[in-house]
Short mmCIF file of C-alpha atoms and ligand atoms in Angstrom, two decimals:
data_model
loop_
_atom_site.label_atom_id
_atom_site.label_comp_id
_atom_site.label_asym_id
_atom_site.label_seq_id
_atom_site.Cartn_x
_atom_site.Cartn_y
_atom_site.Cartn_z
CA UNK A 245 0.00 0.00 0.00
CA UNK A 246 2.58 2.37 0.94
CA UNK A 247 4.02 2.11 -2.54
CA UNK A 248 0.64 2.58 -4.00
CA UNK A 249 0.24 5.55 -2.07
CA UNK A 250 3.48 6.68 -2.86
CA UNK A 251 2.45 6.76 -6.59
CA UNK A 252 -0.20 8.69 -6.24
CA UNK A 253 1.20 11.30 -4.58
CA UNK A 254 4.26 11.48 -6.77
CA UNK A 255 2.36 13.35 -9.07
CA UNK A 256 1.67 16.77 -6.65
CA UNK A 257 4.19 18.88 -6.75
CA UNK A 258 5.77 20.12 -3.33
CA UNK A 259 5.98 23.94 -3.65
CA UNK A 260 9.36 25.49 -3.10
CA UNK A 261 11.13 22.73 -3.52
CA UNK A 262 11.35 21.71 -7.52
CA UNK A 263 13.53 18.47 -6.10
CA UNK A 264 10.55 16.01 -4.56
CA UNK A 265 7.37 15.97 -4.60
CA UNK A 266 4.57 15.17 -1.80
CA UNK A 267 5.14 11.54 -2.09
CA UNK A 268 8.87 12.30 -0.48
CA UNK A 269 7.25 13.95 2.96
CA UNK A 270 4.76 10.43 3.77
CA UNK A 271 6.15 9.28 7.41
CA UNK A 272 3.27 6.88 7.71
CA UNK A 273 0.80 4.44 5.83
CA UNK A 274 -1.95 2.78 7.75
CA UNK A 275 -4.60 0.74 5.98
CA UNK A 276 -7.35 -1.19 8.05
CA UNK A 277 -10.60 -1.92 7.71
CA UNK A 278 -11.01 0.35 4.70
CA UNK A 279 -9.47 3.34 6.23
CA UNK A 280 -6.60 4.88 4.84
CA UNK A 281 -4.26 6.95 7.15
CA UNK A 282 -1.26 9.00 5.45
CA UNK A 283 0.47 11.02 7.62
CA UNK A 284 2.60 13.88 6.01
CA UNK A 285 5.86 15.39 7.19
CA UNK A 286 5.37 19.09 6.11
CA UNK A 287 8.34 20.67 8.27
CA UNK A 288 9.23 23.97 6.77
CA UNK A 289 6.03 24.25 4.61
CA UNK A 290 4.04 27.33 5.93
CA UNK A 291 0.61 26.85 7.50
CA UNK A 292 -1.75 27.95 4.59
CA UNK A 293 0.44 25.45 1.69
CA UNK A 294 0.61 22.65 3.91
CA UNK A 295 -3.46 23.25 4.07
CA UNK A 296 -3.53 22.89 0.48
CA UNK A 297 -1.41 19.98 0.34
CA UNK A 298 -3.79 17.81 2.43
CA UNK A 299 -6.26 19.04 0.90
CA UNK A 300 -4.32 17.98 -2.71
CA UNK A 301 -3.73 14.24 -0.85
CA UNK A 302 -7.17 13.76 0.44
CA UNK A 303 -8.26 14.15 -3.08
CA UNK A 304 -5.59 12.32 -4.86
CA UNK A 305 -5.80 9.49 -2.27
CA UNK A 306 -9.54 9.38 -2.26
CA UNK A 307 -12.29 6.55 -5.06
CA UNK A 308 -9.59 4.02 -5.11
CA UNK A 309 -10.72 0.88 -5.06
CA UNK A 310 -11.62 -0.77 -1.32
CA UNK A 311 -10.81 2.38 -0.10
CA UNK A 312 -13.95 4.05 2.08
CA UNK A 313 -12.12 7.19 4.06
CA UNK A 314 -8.75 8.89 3.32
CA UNK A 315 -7.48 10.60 6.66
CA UNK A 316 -4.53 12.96 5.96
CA UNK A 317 -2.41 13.92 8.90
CA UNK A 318 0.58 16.76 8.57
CA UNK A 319 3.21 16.32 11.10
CA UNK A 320 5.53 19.08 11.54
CA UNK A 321 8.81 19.22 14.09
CA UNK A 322 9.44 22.73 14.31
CA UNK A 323 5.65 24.15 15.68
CA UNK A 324 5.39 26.18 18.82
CA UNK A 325 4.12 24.34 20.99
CA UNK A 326 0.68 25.42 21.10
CA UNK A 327 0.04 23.81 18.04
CA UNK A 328 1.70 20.78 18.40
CA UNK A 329 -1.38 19.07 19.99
CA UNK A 330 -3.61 16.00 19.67
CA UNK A 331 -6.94 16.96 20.09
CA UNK A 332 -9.70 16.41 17.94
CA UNK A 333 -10.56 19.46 15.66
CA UNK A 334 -7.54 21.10 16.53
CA UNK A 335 -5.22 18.47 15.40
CA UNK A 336 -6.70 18.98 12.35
CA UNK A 337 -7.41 22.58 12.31
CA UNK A 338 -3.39 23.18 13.18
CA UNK A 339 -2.36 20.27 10.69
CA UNK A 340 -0.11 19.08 13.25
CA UNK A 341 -0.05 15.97 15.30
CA UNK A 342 2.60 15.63 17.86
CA UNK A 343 4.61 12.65 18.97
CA UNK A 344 4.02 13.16 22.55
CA UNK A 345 1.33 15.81 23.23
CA UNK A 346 1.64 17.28 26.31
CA UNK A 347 -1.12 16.45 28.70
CA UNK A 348 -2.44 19.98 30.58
CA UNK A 349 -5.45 21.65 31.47
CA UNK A 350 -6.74 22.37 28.40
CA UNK A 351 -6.16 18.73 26.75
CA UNK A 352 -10.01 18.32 27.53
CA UNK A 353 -10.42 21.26 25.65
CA UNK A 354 -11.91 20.73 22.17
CA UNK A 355 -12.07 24.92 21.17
CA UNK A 356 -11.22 27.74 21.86
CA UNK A 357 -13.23 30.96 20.66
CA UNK A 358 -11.75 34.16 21.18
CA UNK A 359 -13.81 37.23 21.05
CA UNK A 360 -12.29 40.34 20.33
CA UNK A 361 -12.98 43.55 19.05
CA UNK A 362 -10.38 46.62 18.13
CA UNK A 363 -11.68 48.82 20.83
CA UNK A 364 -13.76 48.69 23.86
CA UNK A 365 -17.13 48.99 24.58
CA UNK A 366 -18.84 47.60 21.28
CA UNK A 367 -20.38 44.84 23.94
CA UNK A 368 -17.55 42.31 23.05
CA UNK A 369 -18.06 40.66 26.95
CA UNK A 370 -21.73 40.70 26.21
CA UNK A 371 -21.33 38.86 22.86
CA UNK A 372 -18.88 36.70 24.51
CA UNK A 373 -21.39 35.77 27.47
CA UNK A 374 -24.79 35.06 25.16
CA UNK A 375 -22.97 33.41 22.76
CA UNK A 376 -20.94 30.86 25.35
CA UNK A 377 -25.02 30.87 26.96
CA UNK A 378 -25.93 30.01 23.29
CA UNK A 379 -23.31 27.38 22.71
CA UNK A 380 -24.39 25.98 25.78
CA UNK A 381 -28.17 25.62 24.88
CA UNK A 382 -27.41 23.37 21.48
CA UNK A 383 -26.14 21.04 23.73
CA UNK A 384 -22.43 21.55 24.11
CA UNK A 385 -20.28 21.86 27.28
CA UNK A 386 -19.11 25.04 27.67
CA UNK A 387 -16.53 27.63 30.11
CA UNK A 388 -15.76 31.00 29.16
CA UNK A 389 -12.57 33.07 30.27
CA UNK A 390 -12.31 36.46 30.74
CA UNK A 391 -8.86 37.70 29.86
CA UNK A 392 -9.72 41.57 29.80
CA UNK A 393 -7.59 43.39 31.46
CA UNK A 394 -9.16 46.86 31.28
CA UNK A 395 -13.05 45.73 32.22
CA UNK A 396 -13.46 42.05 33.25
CA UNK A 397 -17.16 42.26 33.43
CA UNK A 398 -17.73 38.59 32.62
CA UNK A 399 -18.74 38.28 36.74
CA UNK A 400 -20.66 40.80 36.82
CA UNK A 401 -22.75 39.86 33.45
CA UNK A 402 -23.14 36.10 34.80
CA UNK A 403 -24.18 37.28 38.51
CA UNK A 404 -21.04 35.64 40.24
CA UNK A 405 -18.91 39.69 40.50
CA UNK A 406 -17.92 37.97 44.19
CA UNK A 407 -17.34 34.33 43.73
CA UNK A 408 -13.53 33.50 43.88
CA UNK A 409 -12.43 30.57 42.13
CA UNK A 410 -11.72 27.77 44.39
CA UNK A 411 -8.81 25.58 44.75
CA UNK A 412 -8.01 21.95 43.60
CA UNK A 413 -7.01 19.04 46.27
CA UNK A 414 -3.39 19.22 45.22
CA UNK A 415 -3.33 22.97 45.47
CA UNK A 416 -2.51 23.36 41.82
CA UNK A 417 -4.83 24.08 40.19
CA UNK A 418 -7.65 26.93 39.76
CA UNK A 419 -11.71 25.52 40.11
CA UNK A 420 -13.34 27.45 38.15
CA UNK A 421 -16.82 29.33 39.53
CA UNK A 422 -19.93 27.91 37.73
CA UNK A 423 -22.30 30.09 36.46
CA UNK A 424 -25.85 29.18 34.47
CA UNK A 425 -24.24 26.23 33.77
CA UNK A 426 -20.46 27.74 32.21
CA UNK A 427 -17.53 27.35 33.41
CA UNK A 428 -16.50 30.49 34.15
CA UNK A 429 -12.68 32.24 34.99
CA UNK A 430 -11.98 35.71 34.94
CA UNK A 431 -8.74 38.20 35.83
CA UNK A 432 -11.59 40.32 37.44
CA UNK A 433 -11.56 37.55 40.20
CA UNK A 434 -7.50 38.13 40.82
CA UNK A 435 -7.68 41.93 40.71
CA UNK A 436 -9.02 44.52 43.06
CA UNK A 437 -11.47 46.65 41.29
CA UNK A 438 -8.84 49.78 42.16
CA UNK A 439 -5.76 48.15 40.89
CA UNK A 440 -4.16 50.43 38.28
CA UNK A 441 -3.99 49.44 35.01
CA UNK A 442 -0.53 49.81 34.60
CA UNK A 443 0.17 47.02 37.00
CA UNK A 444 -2.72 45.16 34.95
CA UNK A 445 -0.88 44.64 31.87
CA UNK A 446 1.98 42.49 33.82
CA UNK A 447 -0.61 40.51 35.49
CA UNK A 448 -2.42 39.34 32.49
CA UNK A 449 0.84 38.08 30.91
CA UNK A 450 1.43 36.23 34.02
CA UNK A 451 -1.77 34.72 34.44
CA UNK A 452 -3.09 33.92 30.72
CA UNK A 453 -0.53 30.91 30.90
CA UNK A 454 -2.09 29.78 34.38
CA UNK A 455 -5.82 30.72 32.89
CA UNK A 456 -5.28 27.77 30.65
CA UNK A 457 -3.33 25.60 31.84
CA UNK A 458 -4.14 25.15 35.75
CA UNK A 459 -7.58 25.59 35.83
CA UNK A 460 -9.15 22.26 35.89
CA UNK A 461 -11.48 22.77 32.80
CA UNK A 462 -12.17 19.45 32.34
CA UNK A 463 -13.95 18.10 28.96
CA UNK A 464 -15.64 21.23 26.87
CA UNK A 465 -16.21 21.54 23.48
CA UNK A 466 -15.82 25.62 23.41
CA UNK A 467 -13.96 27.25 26.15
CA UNK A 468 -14.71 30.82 24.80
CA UNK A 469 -12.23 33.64 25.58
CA UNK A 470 -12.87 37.42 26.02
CA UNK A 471 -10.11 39.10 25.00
CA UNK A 472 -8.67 42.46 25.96
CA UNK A 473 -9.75 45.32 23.64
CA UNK A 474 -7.77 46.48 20.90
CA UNK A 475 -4.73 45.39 18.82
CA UNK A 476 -1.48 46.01 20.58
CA UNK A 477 1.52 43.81 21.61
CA UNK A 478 -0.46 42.13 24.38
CA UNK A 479 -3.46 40.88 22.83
CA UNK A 480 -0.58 39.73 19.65
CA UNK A 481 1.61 37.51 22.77
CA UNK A 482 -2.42 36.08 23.78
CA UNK A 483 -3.16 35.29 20.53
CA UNK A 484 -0.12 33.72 19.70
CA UNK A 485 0.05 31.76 23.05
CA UNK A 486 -3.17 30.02 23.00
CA UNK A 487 -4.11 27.50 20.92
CA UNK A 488 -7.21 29.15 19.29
CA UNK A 489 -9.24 27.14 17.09
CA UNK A 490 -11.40 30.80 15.33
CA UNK A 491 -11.80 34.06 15.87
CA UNK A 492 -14.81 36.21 16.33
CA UNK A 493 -14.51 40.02 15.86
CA UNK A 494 -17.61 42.04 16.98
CA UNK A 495 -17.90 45.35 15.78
CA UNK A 496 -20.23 48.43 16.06
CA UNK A 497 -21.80 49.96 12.97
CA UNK A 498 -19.82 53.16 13.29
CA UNK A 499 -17.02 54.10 11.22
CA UNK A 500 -14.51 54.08 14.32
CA UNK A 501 -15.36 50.81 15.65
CA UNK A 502 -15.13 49.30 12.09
CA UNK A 503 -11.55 51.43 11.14
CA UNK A 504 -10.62 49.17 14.75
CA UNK A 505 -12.38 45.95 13.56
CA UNK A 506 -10.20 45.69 10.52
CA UNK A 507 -7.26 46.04 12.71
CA UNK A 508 -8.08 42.78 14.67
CA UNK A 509 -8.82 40.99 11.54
CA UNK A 510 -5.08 41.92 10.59
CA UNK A 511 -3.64 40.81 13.80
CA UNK A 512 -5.30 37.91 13.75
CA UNK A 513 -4.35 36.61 9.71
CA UNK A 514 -0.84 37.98 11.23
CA UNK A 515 -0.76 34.88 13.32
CA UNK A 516 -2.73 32.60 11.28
CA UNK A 517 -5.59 32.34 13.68
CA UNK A 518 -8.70 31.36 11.45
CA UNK A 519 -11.69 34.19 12.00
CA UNK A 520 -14.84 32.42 12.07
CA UNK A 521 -16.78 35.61 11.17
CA UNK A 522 -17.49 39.35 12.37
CA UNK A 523 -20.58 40.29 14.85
CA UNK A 524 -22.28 43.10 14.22
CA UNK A 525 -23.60 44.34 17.95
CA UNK A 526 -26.29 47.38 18.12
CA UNK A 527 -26.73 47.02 14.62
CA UNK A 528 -30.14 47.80 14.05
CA UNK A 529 -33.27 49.20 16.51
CA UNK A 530 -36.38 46.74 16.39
CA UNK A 531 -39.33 48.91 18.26
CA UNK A 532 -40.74 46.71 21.07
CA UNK A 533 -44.11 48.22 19.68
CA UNK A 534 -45.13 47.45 16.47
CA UNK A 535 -41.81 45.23 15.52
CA UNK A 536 -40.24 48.55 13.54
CA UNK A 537 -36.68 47.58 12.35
CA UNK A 538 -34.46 50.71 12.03
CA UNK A 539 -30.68 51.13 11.42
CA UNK A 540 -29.66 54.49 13.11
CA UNK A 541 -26.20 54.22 12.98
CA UNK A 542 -25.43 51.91 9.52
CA UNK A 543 -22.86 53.26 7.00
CA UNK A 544 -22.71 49.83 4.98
CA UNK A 545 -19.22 49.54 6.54
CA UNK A 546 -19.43 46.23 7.87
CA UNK A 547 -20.76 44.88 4.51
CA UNK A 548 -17.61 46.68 3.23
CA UNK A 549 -15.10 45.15 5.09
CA UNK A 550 -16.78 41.74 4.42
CA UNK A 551 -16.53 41.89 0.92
CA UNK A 552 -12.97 43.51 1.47
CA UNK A 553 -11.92 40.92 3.68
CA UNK A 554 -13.25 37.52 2.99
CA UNK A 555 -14.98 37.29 5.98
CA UNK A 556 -18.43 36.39 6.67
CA UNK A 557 -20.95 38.88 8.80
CA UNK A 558 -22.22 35.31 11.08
CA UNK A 559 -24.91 37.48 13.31
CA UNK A 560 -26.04 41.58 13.91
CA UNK A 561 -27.12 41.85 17.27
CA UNK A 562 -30.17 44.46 17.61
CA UNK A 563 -29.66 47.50 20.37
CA UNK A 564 -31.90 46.47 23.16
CA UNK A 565 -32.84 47.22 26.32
CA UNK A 566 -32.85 43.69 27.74
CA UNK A 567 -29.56 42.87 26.49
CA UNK A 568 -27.99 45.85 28.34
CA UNK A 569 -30.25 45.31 31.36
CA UNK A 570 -29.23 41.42 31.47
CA UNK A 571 -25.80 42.16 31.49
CA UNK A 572 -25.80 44.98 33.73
CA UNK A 573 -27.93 43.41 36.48
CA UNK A 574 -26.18 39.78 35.93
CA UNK A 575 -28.95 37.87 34.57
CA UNK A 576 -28.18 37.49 30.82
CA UNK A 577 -30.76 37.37 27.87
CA UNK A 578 -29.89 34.03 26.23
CA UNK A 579 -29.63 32.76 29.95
CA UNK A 580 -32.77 33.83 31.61
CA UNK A 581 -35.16 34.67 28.52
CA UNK A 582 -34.21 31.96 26.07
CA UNK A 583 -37.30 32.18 23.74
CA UNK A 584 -36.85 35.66 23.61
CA UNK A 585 -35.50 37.19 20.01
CA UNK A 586 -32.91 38.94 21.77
CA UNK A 587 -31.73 35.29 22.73
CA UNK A 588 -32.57 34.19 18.67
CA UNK A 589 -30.11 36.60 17.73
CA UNK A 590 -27.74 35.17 19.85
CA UNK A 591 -28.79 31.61 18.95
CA UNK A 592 -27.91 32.20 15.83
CA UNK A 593 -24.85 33.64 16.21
CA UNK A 594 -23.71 30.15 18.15
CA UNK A 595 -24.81 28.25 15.18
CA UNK A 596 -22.72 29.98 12.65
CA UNK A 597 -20.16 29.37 15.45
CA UNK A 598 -20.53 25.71 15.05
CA UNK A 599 -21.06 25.29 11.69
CA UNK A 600 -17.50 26.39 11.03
CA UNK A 601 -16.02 24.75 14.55
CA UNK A 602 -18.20 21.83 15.03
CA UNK A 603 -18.61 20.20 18.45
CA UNK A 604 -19.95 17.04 17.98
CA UNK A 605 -18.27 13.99 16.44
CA UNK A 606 -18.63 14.26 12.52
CA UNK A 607 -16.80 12.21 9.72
CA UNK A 608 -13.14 13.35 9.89
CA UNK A 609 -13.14 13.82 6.12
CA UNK A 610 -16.15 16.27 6.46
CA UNK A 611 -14.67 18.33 9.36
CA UNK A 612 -11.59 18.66 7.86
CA UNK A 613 -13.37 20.60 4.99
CA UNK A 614 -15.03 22.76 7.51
CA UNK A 615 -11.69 23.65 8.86
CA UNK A 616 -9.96 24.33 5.81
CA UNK A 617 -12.77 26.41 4.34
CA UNK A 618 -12.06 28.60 7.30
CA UNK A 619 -8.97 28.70 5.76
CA UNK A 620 -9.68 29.96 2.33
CA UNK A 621 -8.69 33.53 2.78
N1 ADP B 53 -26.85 44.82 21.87
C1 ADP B 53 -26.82 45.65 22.91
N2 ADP B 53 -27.89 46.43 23.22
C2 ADP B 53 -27.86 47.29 24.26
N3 ADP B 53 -26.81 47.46 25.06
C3 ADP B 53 -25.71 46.72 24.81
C4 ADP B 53 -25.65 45.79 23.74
N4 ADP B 53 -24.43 45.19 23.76
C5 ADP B 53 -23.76 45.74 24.80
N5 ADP B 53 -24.52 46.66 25.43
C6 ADP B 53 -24.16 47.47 26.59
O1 ADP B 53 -23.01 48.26 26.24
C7 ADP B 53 -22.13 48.34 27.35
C8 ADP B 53 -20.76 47.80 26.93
O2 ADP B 53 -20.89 46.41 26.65
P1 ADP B 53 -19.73 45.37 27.03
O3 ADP B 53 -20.22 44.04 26.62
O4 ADP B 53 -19.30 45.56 28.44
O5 ADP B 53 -18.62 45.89 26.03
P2 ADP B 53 -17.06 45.58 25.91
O6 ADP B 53 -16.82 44.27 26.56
O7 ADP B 53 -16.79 45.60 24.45
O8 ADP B 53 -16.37 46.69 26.61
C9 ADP B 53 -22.75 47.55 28.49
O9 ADP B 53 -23.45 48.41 29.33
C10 ADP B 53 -23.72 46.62 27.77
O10 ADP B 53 -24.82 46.25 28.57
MG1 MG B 54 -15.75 43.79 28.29
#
C-alpha cells in the first residue's frame, strides 16, 4: 500500500522545492478496515500550503478501489508548541499531530473561541457571554474566560462579580466558579477593582498561561475567551500563546469601531488564527411596539469590510434594552429569557459558530473541509 500511495502522490508537486514531490514527505501508511491513514511530514512548509497539500492528498488518495475514508495527517517538528497538539478538531485545524502531546489543562479542551474587538465597549463581553449561553443551549459543554484586562465584566454579566475561584485538592490548580451552567474564569476575580492598570498589563501576561493551563477545565467543546480590547503587543503575545481554534470580531456599525475591527482581523491573519466571522452588535433598533426595524447608525461599513476581507458577517445583534439590562444586572438574555429574540439573535450567532467549529463527532473527512474552508482567505 505504501508504494501505492506513494504513486499517487508522486504526481503533486511540493511547492518550493522543484527536487521532490509530496510523495517524499509520507512518514506513515496505515490501511485497516477500509481506512486509509497518510500522515505527512510538512516541516518547513508554511501553514496555509501545507493546508492545500492535504487538501491535494485527500483528493488524490480518495475513489480508489476498497478504499472508504482517506485521513490525511501533517506532522511538523518545528511548531510552537501550542500547536503541536492531539486533540480532535484542533489536530486537524493546526495540521499538526505531535509525537508526545503534552497532557495539561486544556487537553479536555476541544475549542477555543476568542472574542475580540479593536476597541472597547462595542459589547464584546456581552457577545462573549450570550454566545458561550448560546453554545451551551445546542447542547455543548461550555466555560468561558475572561482575559480583559481593562473591564473584566464577565462576573458581573453572569451574577457571580464575588465568587472566587476555588482551589483543587493538590493545590494546583484553579476551580473554576460555575455560572448558568459555564464554566466560568476571569482576571476580574484576581484583581481589586482599584488596581491600576498599569500594574494590569503584567498581570495578564502572568496569568493567561495559568488561565489555561491550571484551571481544571475538564472536557468542553468551546472554552470561549474574552479578549482584551484592541490590537497592541499584548493581545498579539495572547493570541499567539493560545491554541485558538477561530476568531470572532464584533464590531459596532460606526465608522470608528469598524476602522478598529479591521485592525483585529489583521492581527489575527498575522498569526494565522482562522476568523470564524465578524458580529455586528447594536446594529439595528427593532421597536418593542409594532416590531419597527431601524438602522440608526449603519454606513454599509461592515458589509464593506466583508466583501474587502473575505470574511463572513455570522450574526447583527439588535440594540436592546434587555440585552444591556441582562448584562448589567447579571442575569443574561440568552440565559434567563431563552425564547426571547434577543436570545434568537444570539442563537444564531452560536450556530454559525458551530457550523465552522463543530462540536460534535462528525466524519473526519467532512470536518476537515469545515476547517480548511475557514482557511480559504
Ligand atoms: N446589543 C446591545 N444592546 C444594548 N446594550 C448593549 C448591547 N451590547 C452591549 N450593550 C451594553 O453596552 C455596554 C458595553 O458592553 P460590554 O459588553 O461591556 O462591552 P465591551 O466588553 O466591548 O467593553 C454595556 O453596558 C452593555 O450592557
Ligand atoms: Mg468587556
Amino acid at each position: 500500500m505504501e508504494d501505492h500511495v506513494k504513486s499517487l502522490l508522486d504526481a503533486l508537486p511540493l511547492p518550493g522545492d522543484d527536487a521532490r514531490t509530496v510523495a517524499a514527505t509520507v512518514k506513515e501508511v496505515e490501511f485497516e478496515d477500509g481506512e486509509l491513514t497518510v500522515v505527512l511530514n510538512l516541516t518547513g512548509v508554511d501553514r496555509a500550503t501545507r493546508h492545500q497539500i492535504e487538501d491535494a492528498a485527500v483528493k488524490a488518495l480518495s475513489g480508489q478501489n476498497g478504499v472508504d475514508e482517506v485521513y490525511v495527517e501533517v506532522e511538523v517538528d518545528d511548531l510552537p508548541q501550542y500547536e503541536t497538539r492531539q486533540e480532535p478538531g484542533l489536530s486537524v485545524h493546526g495540521g499538526a499531530a505531535a509525537p508526545t502531546p503534552p497532557k495539561k489543562a486544556l487537553s479536555d479542551v476541544k475549542h477555543l473561541i476568542a472574542v475580540a474587538s479593536g476597541k472597547g465597549g462595542v459589547g464584546k463581553s456581552t457577545v462573549a457571554v450570550n454566545l458561550a449561553l448560546s453554545l451551551k443551549a445546542r447542547g455543548a459543554r461550555v466555560g468561558i474566560v475572561d482575559l480583559d484586562i481593562y473591564g473584566p465584566s464577565v462576573p458581573i454579566q453572569l451574577g457571580v462579580a464575588s465568587a472566587k475561584p476555588g482551589v483543587s485538592d493538590d493545590q494546583k490548580r484553579f476551580v473554576p466558579v460555575e455560572a448558568y451552567g459555564l464554566k466560568v474564569m476571569s482576571i476580574g476575580f484576581l484583581v481589586e477593582d482599584d488596581t491600576p492598570v498599569i500594574w494590569r498589563g503584567p498581570i495578564v501576561a502572568s496569568v493567561v498561561k495559568q488561565f489555561l493551563d491550571d484551571v481544571e477545565w475538564g472536557a468542553l467543546d468551546y472554552l470561549v475567551i474574552d479578549m482584551p480590547p484592541g490590537t497592541g503587543d499584548a493581545q498579539l503575545t495572547l493570541t499567539q500563546s493560545a491554541p485558538i481554534t477561530g476568531a470572532v470580531i464584533v464590531t459596532t456599525p460606526s465608522e470608528l469601531a469598524l476602522v478598529d475591527a479591521i485592525k483585529g482581523l489583521q492581527m489575527f491573519r498575522k498569526v494565522d488564527t482562522p476568523v470564524i466571522g465578524l458580529v455586528e452588535n447594536m446594529s439595528h433598533y427593532e421597536c418593542p411596539e409594532c416590531g419597527h426595524t431601524s438602522n440608526p447608525f449603519n454606513s454599509g461599513g461592515t458589509q464593506r469590510i466583508t466583501e474587502q476581507f473575505g470574511v463572513g458577517l455570522i450574526a447583527s445583534i439588535p440594540i436592546d434594552t434587555e440585552i444591556q439590562r441582562g448584562g448589567d444586572n447579571g442575569k443574561p438574555v440568552s440565559a434567563v429569557r431563552p425564547d426571547s429574540p434577543q436570545a434568537a439573535a444570539f442563537l444564531s450567532l452560536a450556530d454559525a459558530v458551530i457550523e465552522k467549529v463543530p462540536f460534535a463527532e462528525t466524519p473526519k473527512a467532512e470536518k476537515k473541509g469545515f476547517l480548511a474552508g475557514l482557511f480559504k482567505k
